[in-house]
mmCIF file of C-alpha atoms and ligand atoms in Angstrom:
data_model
loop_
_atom_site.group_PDB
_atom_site.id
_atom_site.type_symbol
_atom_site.label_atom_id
_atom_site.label_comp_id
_atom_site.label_asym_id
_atom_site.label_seq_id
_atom_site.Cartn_x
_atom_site.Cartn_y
_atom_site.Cartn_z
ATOM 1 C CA UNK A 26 -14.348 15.702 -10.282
ATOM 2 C CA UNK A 27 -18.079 15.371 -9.014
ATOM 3 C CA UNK A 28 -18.114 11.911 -9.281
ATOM 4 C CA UNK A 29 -14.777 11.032 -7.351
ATOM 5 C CA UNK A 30 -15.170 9.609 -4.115
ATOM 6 C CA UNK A 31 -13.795 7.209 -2.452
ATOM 7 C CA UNK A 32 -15.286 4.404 -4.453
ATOM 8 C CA UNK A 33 -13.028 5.844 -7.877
ATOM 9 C CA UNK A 34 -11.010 3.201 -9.060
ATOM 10 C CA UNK A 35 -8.054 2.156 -11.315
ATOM 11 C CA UNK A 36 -8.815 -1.038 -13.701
ATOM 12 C CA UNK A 37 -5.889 -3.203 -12.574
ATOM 13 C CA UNK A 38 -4.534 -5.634 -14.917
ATOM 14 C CA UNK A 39 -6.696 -8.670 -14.766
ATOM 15 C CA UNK A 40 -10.141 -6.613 -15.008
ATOM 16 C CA UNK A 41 -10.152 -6.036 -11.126
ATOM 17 C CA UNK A 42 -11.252 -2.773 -9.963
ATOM 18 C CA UNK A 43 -8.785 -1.127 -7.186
ATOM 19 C CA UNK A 44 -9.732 2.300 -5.665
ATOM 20 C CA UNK A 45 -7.034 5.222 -6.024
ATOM 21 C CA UNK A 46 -7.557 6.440 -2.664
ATOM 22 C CA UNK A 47 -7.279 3.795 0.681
ATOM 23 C CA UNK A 48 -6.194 3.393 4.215
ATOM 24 C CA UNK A 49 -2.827 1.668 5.675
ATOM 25 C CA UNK A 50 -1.908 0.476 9.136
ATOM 26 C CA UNK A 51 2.275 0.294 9.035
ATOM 27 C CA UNK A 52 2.985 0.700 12.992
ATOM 28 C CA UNK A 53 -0.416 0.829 14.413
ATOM 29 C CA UNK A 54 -0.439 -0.985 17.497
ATOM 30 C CA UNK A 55 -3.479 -3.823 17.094
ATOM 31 C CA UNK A 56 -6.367 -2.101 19.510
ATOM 32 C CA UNK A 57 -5.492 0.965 17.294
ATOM 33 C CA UNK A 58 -5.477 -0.776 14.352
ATOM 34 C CA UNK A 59 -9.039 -2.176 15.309
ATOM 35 C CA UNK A 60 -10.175 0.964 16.424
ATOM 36 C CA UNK A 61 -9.006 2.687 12.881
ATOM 37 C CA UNK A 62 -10.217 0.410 10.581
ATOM 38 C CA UNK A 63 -13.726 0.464 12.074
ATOM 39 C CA UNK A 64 -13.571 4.302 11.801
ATOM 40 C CA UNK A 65 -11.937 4.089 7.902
ATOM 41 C CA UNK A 66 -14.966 2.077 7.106
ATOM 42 C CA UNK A 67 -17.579 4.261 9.043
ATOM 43 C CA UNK A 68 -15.775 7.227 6.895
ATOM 44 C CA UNK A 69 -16.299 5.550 3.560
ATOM 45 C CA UNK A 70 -12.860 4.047 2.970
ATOM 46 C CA UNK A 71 -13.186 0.850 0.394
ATOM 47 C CA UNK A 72 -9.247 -0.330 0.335
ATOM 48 C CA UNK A 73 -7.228 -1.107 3.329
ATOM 49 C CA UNK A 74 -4.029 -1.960 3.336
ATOM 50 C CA UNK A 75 -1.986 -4.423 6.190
ATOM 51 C CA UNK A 76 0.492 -7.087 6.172
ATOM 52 C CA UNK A 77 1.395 -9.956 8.654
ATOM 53 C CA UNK A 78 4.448 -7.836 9.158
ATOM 54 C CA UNK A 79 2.615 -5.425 11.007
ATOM 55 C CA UNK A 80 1.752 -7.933 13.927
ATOM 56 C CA UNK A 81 -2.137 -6.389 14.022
ATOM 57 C CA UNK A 82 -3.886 -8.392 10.748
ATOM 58 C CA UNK A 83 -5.850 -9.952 14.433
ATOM 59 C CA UNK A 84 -6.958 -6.229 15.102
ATOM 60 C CA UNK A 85 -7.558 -5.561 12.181
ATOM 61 C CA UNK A 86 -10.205 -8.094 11.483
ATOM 62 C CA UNK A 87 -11.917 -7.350 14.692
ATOM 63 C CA UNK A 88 -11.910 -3.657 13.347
ATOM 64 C CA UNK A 89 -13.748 -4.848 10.042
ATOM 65 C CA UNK A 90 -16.424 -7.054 11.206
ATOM 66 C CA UNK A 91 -17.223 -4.039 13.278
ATOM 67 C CA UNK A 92 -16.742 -1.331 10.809
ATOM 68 C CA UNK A 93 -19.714 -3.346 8.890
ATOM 69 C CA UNK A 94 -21.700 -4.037 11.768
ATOM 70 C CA UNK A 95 -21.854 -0.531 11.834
ATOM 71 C CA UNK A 96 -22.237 0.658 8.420
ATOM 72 C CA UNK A 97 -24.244 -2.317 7.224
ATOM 73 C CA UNK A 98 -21.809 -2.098 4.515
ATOM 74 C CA UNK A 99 -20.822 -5.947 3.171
ATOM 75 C CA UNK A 100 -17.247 -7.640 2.540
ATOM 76 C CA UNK A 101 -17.843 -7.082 -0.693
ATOM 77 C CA UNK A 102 -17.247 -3.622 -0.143
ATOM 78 C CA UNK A 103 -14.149 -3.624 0.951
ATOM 79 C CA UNK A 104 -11.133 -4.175 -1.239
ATOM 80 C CA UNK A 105 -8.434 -5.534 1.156
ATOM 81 C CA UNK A 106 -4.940 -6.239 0.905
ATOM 82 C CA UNK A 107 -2.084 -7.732 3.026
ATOM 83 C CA UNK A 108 1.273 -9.383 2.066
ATOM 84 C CA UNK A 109 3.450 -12.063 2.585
ATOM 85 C CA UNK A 110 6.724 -12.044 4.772
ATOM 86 C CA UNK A 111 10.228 -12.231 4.213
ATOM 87 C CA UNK A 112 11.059 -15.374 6.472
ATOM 88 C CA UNK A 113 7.975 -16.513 5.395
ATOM 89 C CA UNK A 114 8.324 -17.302 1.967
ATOM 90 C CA UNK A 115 8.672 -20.360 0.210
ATOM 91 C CA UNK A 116 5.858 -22.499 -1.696
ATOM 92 C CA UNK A 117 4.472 -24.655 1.313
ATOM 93 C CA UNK A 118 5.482 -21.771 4.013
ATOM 94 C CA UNK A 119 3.681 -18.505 1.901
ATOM 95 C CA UNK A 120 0.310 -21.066 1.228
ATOM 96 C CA UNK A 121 0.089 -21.774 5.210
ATOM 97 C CA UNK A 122 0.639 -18.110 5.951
ATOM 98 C CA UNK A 123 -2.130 -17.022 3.570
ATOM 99 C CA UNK A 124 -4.136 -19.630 5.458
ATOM 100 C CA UNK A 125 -2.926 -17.884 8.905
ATOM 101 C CA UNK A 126 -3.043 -14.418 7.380
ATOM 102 C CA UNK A 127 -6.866 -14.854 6.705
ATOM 103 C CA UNK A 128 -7.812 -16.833 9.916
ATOM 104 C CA UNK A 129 -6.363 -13.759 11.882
ATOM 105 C CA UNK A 130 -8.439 -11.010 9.276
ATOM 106 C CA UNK A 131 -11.661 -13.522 9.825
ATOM 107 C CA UNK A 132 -11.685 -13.582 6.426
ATOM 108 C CA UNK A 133 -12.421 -16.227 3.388
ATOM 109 C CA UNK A 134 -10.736 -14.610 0.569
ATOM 110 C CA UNK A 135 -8.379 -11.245 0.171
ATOM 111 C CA UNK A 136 -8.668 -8.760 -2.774
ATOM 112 C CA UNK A 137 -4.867 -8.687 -2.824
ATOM 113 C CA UNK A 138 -2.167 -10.174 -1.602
ATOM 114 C CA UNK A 139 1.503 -8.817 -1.990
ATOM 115 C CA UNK A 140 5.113 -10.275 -1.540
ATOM 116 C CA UNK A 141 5.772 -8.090 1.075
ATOM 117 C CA UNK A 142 9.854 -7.669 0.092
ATOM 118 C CA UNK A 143 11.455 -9.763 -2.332
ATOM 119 C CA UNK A 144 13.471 -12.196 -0.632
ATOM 120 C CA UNK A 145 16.704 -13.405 -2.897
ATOM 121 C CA UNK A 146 16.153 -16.801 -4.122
ATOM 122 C CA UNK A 147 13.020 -17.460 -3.075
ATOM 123 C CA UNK A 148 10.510 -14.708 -4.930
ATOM 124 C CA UNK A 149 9.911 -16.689 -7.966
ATOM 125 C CA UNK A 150 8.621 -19.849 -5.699
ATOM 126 C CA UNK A 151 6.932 -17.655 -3.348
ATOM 127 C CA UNK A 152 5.306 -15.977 -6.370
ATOM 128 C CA UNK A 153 4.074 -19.524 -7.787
ATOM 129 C CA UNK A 154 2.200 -19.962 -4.668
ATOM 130 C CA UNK A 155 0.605 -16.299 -5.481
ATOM 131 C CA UNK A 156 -0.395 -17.449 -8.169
ATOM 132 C CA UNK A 157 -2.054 -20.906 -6.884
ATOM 133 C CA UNK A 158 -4.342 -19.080 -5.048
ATOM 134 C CA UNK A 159 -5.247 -16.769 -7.429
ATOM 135 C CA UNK A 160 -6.197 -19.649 -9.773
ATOM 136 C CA UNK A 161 -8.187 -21.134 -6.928
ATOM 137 C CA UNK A 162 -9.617 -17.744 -6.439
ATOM 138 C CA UNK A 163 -8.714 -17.008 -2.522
ATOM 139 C CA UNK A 164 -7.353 -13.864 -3.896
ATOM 140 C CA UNK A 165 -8.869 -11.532 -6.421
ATOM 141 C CA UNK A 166 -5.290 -10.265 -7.635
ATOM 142 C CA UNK A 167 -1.687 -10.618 -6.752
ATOM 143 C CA UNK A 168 1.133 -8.381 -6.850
ATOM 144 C CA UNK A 169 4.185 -7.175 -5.264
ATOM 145 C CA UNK A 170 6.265 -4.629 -3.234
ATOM 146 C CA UNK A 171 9.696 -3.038 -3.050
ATOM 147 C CA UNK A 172 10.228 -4.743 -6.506
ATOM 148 C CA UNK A 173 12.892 -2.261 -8.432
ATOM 149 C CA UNK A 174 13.116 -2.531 -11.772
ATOM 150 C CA UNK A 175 16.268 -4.336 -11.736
ATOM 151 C CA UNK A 176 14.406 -7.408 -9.573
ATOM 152 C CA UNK A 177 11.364 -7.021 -11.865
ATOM 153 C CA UNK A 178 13.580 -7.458 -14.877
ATOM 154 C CA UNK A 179 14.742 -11.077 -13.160
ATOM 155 C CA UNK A 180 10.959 -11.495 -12.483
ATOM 156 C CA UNK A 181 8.851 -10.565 -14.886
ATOM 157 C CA UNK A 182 10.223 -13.636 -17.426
ATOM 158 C CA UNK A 183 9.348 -16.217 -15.211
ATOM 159 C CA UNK A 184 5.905 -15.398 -14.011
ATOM 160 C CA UNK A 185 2.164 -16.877 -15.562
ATOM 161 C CA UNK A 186 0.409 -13.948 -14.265
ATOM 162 C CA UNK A 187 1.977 -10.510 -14.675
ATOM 163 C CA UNK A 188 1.321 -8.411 -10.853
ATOM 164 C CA UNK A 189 -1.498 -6.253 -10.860
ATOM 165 C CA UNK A 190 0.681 -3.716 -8.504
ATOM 166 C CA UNK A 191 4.167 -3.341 -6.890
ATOM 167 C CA UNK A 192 3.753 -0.863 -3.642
ATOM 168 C CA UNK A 193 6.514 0.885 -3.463
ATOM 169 C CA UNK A 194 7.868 3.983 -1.269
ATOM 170 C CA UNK A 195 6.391 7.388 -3.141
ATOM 171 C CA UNK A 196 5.970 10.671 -2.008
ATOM 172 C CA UNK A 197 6.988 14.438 -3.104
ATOM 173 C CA UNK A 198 10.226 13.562 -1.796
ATOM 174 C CA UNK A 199 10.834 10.776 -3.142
ATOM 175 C CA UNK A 200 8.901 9.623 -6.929
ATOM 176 C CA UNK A 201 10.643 6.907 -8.534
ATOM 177 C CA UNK A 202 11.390 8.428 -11.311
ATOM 178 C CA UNK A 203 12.667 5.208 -13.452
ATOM 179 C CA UNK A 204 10.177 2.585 -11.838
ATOM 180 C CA UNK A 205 7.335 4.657 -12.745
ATOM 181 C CA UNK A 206 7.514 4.564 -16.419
ATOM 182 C CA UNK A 207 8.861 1.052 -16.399
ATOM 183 C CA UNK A 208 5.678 0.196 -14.660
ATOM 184 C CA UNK A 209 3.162 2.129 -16.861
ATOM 185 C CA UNK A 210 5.096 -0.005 -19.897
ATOM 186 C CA UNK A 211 4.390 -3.207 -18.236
ATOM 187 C CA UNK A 212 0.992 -2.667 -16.883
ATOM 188 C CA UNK A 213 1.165 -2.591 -13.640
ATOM 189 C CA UNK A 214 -0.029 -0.455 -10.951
ATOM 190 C CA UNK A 215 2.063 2.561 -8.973
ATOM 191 C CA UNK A 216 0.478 1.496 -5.106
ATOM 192 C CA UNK A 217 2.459 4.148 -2.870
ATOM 193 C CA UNK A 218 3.514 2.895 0.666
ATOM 194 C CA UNK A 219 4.220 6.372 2.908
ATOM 195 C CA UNK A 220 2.323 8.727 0.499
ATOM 196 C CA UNK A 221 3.178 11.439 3.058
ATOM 197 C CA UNK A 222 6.777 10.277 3.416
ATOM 198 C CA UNK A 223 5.465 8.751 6.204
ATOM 199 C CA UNK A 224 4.603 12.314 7.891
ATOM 200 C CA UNK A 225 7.913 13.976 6.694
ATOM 201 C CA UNK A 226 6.361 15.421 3.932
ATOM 202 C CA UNK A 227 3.510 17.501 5.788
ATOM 203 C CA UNK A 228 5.898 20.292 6.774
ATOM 204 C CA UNK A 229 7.502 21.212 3.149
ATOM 205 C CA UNK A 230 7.327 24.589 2.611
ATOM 206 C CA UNK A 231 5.706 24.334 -1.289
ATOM 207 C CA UNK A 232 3.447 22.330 0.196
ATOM 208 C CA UNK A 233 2.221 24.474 3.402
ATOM 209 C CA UNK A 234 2.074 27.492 0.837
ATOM 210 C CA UNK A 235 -0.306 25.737 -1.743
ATOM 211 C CA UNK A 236 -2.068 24.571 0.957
ATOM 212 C CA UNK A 237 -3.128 27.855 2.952
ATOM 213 C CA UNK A 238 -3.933 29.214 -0.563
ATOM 214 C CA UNK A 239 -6.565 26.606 -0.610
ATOM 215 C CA UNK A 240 -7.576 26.202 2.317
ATOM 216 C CA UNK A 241 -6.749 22.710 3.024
ATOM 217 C CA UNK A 242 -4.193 20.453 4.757
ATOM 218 C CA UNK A 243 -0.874 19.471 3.562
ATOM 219 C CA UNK A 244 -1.865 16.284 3.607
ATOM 220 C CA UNK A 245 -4.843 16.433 1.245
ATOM 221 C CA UNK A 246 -2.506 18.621 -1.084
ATOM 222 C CA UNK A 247 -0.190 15.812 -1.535
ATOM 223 C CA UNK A 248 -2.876 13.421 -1.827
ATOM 224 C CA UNK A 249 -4.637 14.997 -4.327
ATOM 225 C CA UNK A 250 -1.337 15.269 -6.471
ATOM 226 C CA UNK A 251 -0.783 11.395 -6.072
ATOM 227 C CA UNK A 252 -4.741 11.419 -7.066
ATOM 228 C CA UNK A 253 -3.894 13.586 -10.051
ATOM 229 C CA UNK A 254 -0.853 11.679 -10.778
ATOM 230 C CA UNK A 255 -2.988 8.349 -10.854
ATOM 231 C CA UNK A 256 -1.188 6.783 -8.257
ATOM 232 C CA UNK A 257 -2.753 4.626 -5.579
ATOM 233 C CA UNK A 258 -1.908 5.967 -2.079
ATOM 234 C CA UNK A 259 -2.980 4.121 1.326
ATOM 235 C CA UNK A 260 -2.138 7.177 3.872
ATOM 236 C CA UNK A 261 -2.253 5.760 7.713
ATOM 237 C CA UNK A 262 -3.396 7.540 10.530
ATOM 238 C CA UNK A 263 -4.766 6.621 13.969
ATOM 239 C CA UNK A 264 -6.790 9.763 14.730
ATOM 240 C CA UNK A 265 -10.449 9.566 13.420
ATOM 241 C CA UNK A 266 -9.949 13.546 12.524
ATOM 242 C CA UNK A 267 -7.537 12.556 9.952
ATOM 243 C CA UNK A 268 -8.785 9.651 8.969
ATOM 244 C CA UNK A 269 -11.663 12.193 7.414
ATOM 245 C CA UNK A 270 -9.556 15.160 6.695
ATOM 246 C CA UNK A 271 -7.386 12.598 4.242
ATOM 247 C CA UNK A 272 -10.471 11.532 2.444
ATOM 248 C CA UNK A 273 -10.969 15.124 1.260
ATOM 249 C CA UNK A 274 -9.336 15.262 -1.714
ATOM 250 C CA UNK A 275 -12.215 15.079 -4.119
ATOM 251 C CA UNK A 276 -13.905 18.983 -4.154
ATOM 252 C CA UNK A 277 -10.605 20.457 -5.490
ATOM 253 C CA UNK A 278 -8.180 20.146 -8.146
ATOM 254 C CA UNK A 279 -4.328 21.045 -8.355
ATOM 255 C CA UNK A 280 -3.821 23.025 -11.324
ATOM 256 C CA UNK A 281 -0.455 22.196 -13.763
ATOM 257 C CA UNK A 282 1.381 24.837 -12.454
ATOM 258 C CA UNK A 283 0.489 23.200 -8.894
ATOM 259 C CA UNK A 284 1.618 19.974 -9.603
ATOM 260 C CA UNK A 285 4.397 21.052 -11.105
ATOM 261 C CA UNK A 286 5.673 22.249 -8.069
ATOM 262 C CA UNK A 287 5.125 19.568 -6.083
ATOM 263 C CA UNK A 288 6.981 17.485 -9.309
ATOM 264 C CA UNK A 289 10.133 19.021 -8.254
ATOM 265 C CA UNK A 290 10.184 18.382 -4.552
ATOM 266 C CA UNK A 291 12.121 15.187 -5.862
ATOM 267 C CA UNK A 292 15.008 14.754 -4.075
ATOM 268 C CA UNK A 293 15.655 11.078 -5.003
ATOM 269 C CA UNK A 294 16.320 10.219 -1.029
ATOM 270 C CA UNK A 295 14.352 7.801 0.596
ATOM 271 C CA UNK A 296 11.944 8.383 3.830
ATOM 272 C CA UNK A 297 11.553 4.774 4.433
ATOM 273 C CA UNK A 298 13.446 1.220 4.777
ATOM 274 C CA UNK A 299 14.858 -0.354 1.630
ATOM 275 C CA UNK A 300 16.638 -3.666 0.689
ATOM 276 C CA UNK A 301 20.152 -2.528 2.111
ATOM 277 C CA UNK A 302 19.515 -0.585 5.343
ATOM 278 C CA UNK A 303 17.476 -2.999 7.613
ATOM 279 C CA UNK A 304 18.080 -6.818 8.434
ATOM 280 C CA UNK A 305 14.838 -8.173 6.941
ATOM 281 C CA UNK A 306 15.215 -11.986 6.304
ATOM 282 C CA UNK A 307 15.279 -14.684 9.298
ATOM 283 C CA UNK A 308 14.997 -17.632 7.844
ATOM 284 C CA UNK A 309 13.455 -19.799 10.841
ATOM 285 C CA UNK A 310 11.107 -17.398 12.046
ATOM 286 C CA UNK A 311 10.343 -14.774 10.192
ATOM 287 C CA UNK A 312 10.502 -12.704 13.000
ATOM 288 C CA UNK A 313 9.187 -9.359 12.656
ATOM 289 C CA UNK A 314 11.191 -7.430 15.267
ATOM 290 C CA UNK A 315 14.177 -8.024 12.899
ATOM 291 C CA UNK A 316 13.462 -5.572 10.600
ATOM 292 C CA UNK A 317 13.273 -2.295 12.398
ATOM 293 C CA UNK A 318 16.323 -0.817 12.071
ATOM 294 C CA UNK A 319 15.794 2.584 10.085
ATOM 295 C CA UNK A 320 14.939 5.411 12.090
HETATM 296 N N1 LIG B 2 4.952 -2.437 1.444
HETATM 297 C C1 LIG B 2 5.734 -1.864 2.318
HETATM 298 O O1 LIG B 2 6.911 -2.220 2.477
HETATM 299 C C2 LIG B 2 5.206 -0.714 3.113
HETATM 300 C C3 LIG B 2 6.093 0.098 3.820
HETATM 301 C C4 LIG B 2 5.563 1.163 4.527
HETATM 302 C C5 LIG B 2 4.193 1.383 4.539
HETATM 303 N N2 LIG B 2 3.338 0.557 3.867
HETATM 304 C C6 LIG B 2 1.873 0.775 3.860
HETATM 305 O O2 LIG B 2 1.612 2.133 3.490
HETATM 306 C C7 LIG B 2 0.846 2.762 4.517
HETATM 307 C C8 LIG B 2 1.174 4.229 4.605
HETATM 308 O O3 LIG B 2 2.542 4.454 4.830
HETATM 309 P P1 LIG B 2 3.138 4.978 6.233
HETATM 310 O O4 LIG B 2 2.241 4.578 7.334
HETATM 311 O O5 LIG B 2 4.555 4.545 6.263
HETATM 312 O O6 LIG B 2 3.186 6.553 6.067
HETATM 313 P P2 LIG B 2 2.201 7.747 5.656
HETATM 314 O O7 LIG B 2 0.831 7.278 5.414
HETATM 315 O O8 LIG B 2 2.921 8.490 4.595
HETATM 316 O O9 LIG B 2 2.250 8.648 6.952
HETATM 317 C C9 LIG B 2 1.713 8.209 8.166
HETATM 318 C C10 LIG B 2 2.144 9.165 9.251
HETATM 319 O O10 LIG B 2 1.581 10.464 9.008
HETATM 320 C C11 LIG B 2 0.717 10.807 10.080
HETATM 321 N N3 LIG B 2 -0.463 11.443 9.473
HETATM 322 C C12 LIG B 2 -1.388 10.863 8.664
HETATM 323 N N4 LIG B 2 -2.286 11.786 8.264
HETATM 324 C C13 LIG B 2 -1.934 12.948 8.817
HETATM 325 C C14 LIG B 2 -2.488 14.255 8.777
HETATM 326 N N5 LIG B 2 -3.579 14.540 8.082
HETATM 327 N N6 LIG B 2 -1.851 15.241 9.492
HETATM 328 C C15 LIG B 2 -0.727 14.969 10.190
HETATM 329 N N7 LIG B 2 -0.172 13.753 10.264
HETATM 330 C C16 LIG B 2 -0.767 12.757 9.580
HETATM 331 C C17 LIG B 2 0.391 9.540 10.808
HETATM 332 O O11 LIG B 2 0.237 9.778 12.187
HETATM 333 P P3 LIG B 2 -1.047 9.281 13.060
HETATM 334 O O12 LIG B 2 -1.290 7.845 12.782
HETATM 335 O O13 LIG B 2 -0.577 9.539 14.457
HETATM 336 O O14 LIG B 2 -2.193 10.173 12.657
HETATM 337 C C18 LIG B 2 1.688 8.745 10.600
HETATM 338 O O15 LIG B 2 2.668 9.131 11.523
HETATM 339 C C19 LIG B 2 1.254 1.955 5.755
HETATM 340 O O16 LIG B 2 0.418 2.183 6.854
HETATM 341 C C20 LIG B 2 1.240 0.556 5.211
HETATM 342 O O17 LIG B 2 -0.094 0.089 5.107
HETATM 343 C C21 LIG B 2 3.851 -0.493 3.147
#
């Protein structure tokens, strides 16, 4: 437990070294997104986490090259991730948006890059370009997101390299309960998008009483359990006091009977947007505003 920081990684599937703990920017307006980042690195933070999706990849950049201008920490450092859209995909069209998606991070290579949703009948081409540039080394691994089992099944066959992760919704509320042992079997990483159920999580009553008992947040309870659990998590905040606070998860441990109880906070129900409840595929533009249509 000493030795965990921020720096503590996983051993992804290719020999790549991920860290267990990171930073994500899902509806972070771009100054904020620049603002956060900077402050994520000042705080210690190694993996960040964006997508082309979120409109600020241009913020975020700026927020890097200043986050090491003021650390003196290197790109090398960093361990950063961002994904490829649902109208964007395609062979051609996913190997000119990693060309965009890098121009806008200022950027010459990512650590990861995701397929952001998988889009029917075009993943497996979309994942061929994923792995082009992994062979020609623009990207230090590839993976994917919101890939159930039942797509990874139709997947998993046709691909050269296996993905290092698939970020997927987890939280106490909701811990994909079949994916996660699938995964385990097959290698590849648990990455958890809204590890605080996207903030619905903080005030659960379990949670709040293990919490005061230890004197720390809610938040840094249920990270520490996705810690424990060996789960990746990339909580997002914009408010430098959280951006610490969430990074203290490393001077205490949850005991059994702990984690137990946050184990059956499962309620199998979503916080988040999945394949059937938002329209997330335009074809000609890839327009982001299409998809927000969950509450
Ligand atoms: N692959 C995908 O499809 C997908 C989908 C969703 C998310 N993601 C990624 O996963 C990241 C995290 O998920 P998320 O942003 O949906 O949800 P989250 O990290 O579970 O929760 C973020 C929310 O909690 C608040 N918050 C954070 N720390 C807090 C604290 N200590 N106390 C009180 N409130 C706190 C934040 O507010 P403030 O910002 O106001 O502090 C924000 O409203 C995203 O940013 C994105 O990078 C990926």
């Amino acid at each position: 437990m000493a030795t965990e920081n921020l720096t503590t990684s996983v051993t992804l599937n290719n020999g790549i070294k991920m860290p267990r703990l990171g930073f994500g920017v899902w509806k972070a307006a771009p100054a904020d997104a620049q603002q956060a980042v900077k402050e994520a690195i000042e705080a210690g933070y190694v993996l960040l986490d964006t997508a082309k999706q979120y409109g600020n990849e241009e913020g975020v950049g700026r927020g890097i090259k200043a986050g090491l201008a003021e650390t003196g920490r290197t790109r090398e450092s960093l361990f950063i991730t961002s994904k490829v859209f649902n109208g964007d995909q395609g062979y051609q069209s996913t190997l000119d948006n990693f060309s965009g998606t890098l121009d806008r991070l200022q950027l010459d290579y990512l650590d990861l890059y995701l397929i952001h949703w998988p889009v029917t009948g075009k993943y497996k081409e979309t994942w061929k370009a994923l792995e082009k540039l992994y062979a020609e080394k623009k990207v230090r691994a590839i993976g994917v997101s919101n890939f159930d089992r039942a797509t990874l099944e139709d997947f998993l066959p046709t691909v050269e390299v296996t993905p290092a992760v698939d970020q997927m919704e987890f939280n106490p509320q909701f811990q994909q309960a079949e994916l996660v042992p699938y995964l385990k079997e097959k290698g590849i990483y648990l990455e958890a998008w809204s590890p605080l159920g996207g903030g619905k999580s903080l005030n659960e009553p379990v949670i709040k009483k293990i919490a005061a008992a230890k004197n720390k947040t809610t938040a840094q309870i249920i990270l520490r359990w996705e810690f424990q659990k060996g789960i990746i998590a990339i909580p997002k905040s914009i408010h430098r006091e959280r951006i610490d606070s969430n990074k203290a998860i490393f001077d205490f441990e949850l005991t059994t009977e702990e984690m137990n109880l946050l184990d059956q906070l499962d309620t199998g129900k979503r916080t988040g947007p999945w394949l059937q409840n938002f329209d997330w595929y335009d074809p000609q533009t890839g327009d982001p505003d299409l998809v927000q249509t969950w509450d």
